C-alpha positions as MATLAB code, in Angstrom:
seq = 'MKLHKEGYTIMAIAAIILILINVGINMLLPEGYWIPRITLIASIFVFFLIVQFFRVPSRTVSKSESQIIAPCDGKVVVIEEVVESEYFKGPRRQISIFMSPINVHVNWNPVSGVIKYFKYHPGLYLVAWHPKSSTENERTTVVTETSAGVEVLFRQIAGAAARRIRWYVKEGDKVEQGTEMGFIKFGSRVDIFLPLDAEIKVNLQDKTVGSVTVLAELK';
ca = [
       3.496   16.932   -3.090;
       6.800   15.070   -3.229;
       7.931   11.843   -4.886;
       8.729    8.682   -2.947;
      12.278    7.346   -2.750;
      11.078    3.893   -3.876;
      10.399    5.365   -7.300;
      13.702    7.118   -7.997;
      15.349    4.189   -9.818;
      12.224    3.213  -11.753;
      11.585    6.807  -12.846;
      15.204    7.255  -13.958;
      15.213    4.000  -15.960;
      11.836    4.849  -17.536;
      13.075    8.311  -18.528;
      16.229    6.906  -20.148;
      14.283    4.236  -22.084;
      11.657    6.717  -23.299;
      14.322    9.213  -24.370;
      16.219    6.528  -26.289;
      13.011    5.382  -28.009;
      12.176    8.927  -29.088;
      15.736    9.662  -30.280;
      15.831    6.398  -32.204;
      12.514    7.020  -33.950;
      13.528   10.570  -34.878;
      16.783    9.280  -36.386;
      15.113    6.504  -38.366;
      12.107    8.336  -39.780;
      12.083   11.249  -42.220;
      11.599   14.757  -40.879;
       7.960   15.777  -40.633;
       6.704   12.199  -40.252;
       3.757   11.916  -37.807;
       4.986    8.890  -35.814;
       7.679   10.812  -33.817;
       5.070   13.290  -32.605;
       2.693   10.531  -31.526;
       5.555    8.690  -29.817;
       6.564   11.819  -27.922;
       3.015   12.421  -26.689;
       2.654    8.767  -25.664;
       6.028    8.859  -23.869;
       5.067   11.931  -21.869;
       1.782   10.269  -20.883;
       3.514    7.036  -19.813;
       6.104    8.922  -17.780;
       3.356   10.963  -16.097;
       1.603    7.732  -15.057;
       4.812    6.367  -13.572;
       5.520    9.599  -11.674;
       1.993    9.880  -10.250;
       2.283    6.324   -8.943;
       5.096    7.406   -6.599;
       3.485   10.628   -5.363;
       3.475   11.342   -1.633;
       0.730   13.825   -0.739;
       1.020   16.194    2.195;
      -1.602   15.300    4.803;
      -2.507   16.463    8.297;
      -2.911   13.617   10.797;
      -5.138   14.046   13.854;
      -3.614   11.572   16.311;
      -5.856    9.746   18.767;
      -5.101    6.831   21.101;
      -8.651    5.533   20.681;
      -8.832    5.617   16.888;
      -7.534    3.305   14.169;
      -6.680    5.241   11.019;
      -6.448    3.835    7.501;
      -2.929    2.552    6.714;
      -3.414    3.179    2.991;
      -5.512    4.783    0.276;
      -8.041    2.514   -1.378;
     -11.481    0.963   -1.072;
     -12.915   -1.090    1.812;
     -13.614   -4.566    0.413;
     -13.970   -6.673    3.585;
     -15.529   -6.066    7.014;
     -16.071   -9.319    8.892;
     -15.299  -11.378   11.967;
     -12.576  -13.943   11.318;
     -10.193  -16.221   13.177;
      -6.681  -14.730   12.920;
      -4.399  -17.764   13.031;
      -0.867  -16.378   12.859;
      -0.570  -14.212   15.975;
      -3.810  -13.892   17.953;
      -5.021  -17.426   17.146;
      -8.553  -16.321   17.870;
     -11.457  -14.207   16.629;
     -10.858  -10.647   15.451;
     -12.646   -8.039   13.370;
     -11.023   -7.720    9.948;
     -11.084   -4.711    7.648;
      -9.452   -5.074    4.225;
      -8.567   -2.200    1.902;
      -7.865   -2.787   -1.789;
      -5.301   -0.469   -3.376;
      -5.701    0.079   -7.119;
      -2.762    1.121   -9.355;
      -3.988    4.748   -9.309;
      -3.955    5.029   -5.500;
      -1.129    6.508   -3.445;
       0.936    3.489   -2.410;
       2.533    4.683    0.802;
       1.551    2.686    3.911;
       1.121    4.449    7.267;
       1.081    3.224   10.865;
      -2.595    2.934   11.913;
      -1.831    3.461   15.637;
       0.939    4.722   17.891;
       2.796    2.194   20.036;
       5.532   -0.439   20.036;
       6.018   -3.059   17.325;
       5.553   -6.301   19.266;
       5.737   -8.658   16.300;
       6.966   -8.489   12.719;
       7.325  -11.218   10.119;
       7.846  -11.295    6.364;
       6.210  -14.199    4.514;
       7.249  -15.149    0.970;
       4.308  -16.559   -0.939;
       2.050  -16.568   -3.967;
       0.771  -13.675   -6.070;
      -2.960  -14.281   -6.227;
      -5.128  -11.310   -7.188;
      -5.437   -9.055   -4.132;
      -9.192   -9.569   -3.748;
      -8.865  -13.371   -3.619;
      -9.990  -14.685   -0.170;
      -6.767  -16.686    0.239;
      -4.458  -13.779   -0.588;
      -4.372  -12.787    3.096;
      -2.782  -16.099    4.099;
      -1.027  -17.374    0.964;
       0.380  -14.343   -0.851;
       3.701  -12.660   -0.183;
       3.006  -10.440    2.834;
       4.205   -8.861    6.030;
       2.514   -9.134    9.417;
       2.937   -6.246   11.865;
       1.494   -6.098   15.388;
       1.561   -2.775   17.241;
       0.705   -2.520   20.938;
      -0.776    0.819   21.982;
      -0.065    2.556   25.297;
      -3.382    1.137   26.541;
      -2.163   -2.407   25.879;
      -4.367   -3.007   22.814;
      -2.727   -4.961   20.013;
      -3.566   -4.114   16.399;
      -2.370   -6.359   13.567;
      -2.085   -5.312    9.948;
      -0.710   -6.940    6.823;
       0.802   -5.621    3.621;
      -0.242   -8.114    0.941;
       1.245   -8.424   -2.532;
      -1.097   -8.988   -5.476;
      -0.836  -10.345   -9.010;
       0.975   -7.205  -10.195;
       2.362   -5.886   -6.901;
       5.464   -7.929   -6.182;
       7.433   -5.326   -4.309;
       6.626   -4.861   -0.637;
       8.800   -2.474    1.360;
       8.718   -1.918    5.107;
      10.608    0.425    7.417;
       9.783   -1.053   10.843;
      11.063   -3.899   12.990;
      10.234   -5.488   16.340;
      10.854   -3.161   19.263;
      10.437    0.062   17.269;
       8.289    2.827   18.716;
       6.028    4.213   16.011;
       3.715    7.192   15.743;
       0.240    7.038   14.262;
       0.196    8.383   10.712;
       3.936    8.028   10.081;
       5.199    6.069    7.096;
       5.823    2.356    7.673;
       6.208    1.007    4.150;
       5.302    1.003    0.480;
       3.655   -1.449   -1.935;
       4.359   -1.045   -5.636;
       1.643   -1.350   -8.283;
      -1.513   -1.892   -6.260;
      -2.403   -4.483   -3.651;
      -4.209   -4.857   -0.328;
      -3.827   -4.154    3.376;
      -5.686   -6.111    6.091;
      -6.262   -4.771    9.617;
      -7.301   -7.021   12.529;
      -9.016   -5.342   15.492;
     -10.549   -6.388   18.825;
     -14.137   -7.616   18.512;
     -15.460   -4.701   20.551;
     -13.933   -2.069   18.252;
     -16.593    0.219   16.779;
     -16.263    0.157   12.991;
     -16.580    3.602   11.387;
     -16.497    2.636    7.700;
     -18.717    0.641    5.362;
     -18.037   -1.690    2.447;
     -17.037    0.176   -0.728;
     -16.033    3.299    1.220;
     -12.968    5.084   -0.132;
     -10.176    5.526    2.415;
      -7.529    8.222    2.662;
      -4.371    6.851    4.228;
      -3.354    8.448    7.563;
      -6.655   10.398    7.597;
      -9.744    8.135    7.422;
     -10.838    6.731   10.791;
     -11.542    3.001   10.417;
     -12.599    2.235   13.971;
     -12.803    3.416   17.583;
     -11.277    1.304   20.336;
     -13.254    0.746   23.538;
];
């Protein structure tokens, strides 16, 4: 397992602050006092939490032109038919995955193909499970066209705590299924919009493993 580049600055700042806190407490309190020991243990725990947040696990991706893989770790919270109004302007099958703060926060490309559309939307920071978060929160919209001409749309959506969306793709890029496309800090949500005839392979409340779990099969 390696650590993600998005966490380097945060981890360095956290380490410096925690070290200064521990040095300061040790200088101010008499030797043998119990508070420095408790502070040290708490600091190690806090730093461990920060480090685990930016972990990047090593995973084997089985690529398939007919499969949609999960773009993130999390839990399936929505499976429904909706009208997608930004790009398709018509009915699509939506799958939404909620990412908690303890999940891996890397985002992966769900299919191989060409990025036909990309747009960043500034917006609100409603809780990620709010129905309007998909259309009103800060978000990105990415549409990838597969070699078979099927377009798959997915959104990175910021939540109440997650106010840092990062993306590494742009219109015209060729992307490979299972490769990294972005990162969302501190938990959030990803929506995927599929053709109506896609065969859904997951159920509500299922746990997903990014770049591994098969969400759907394309006809």
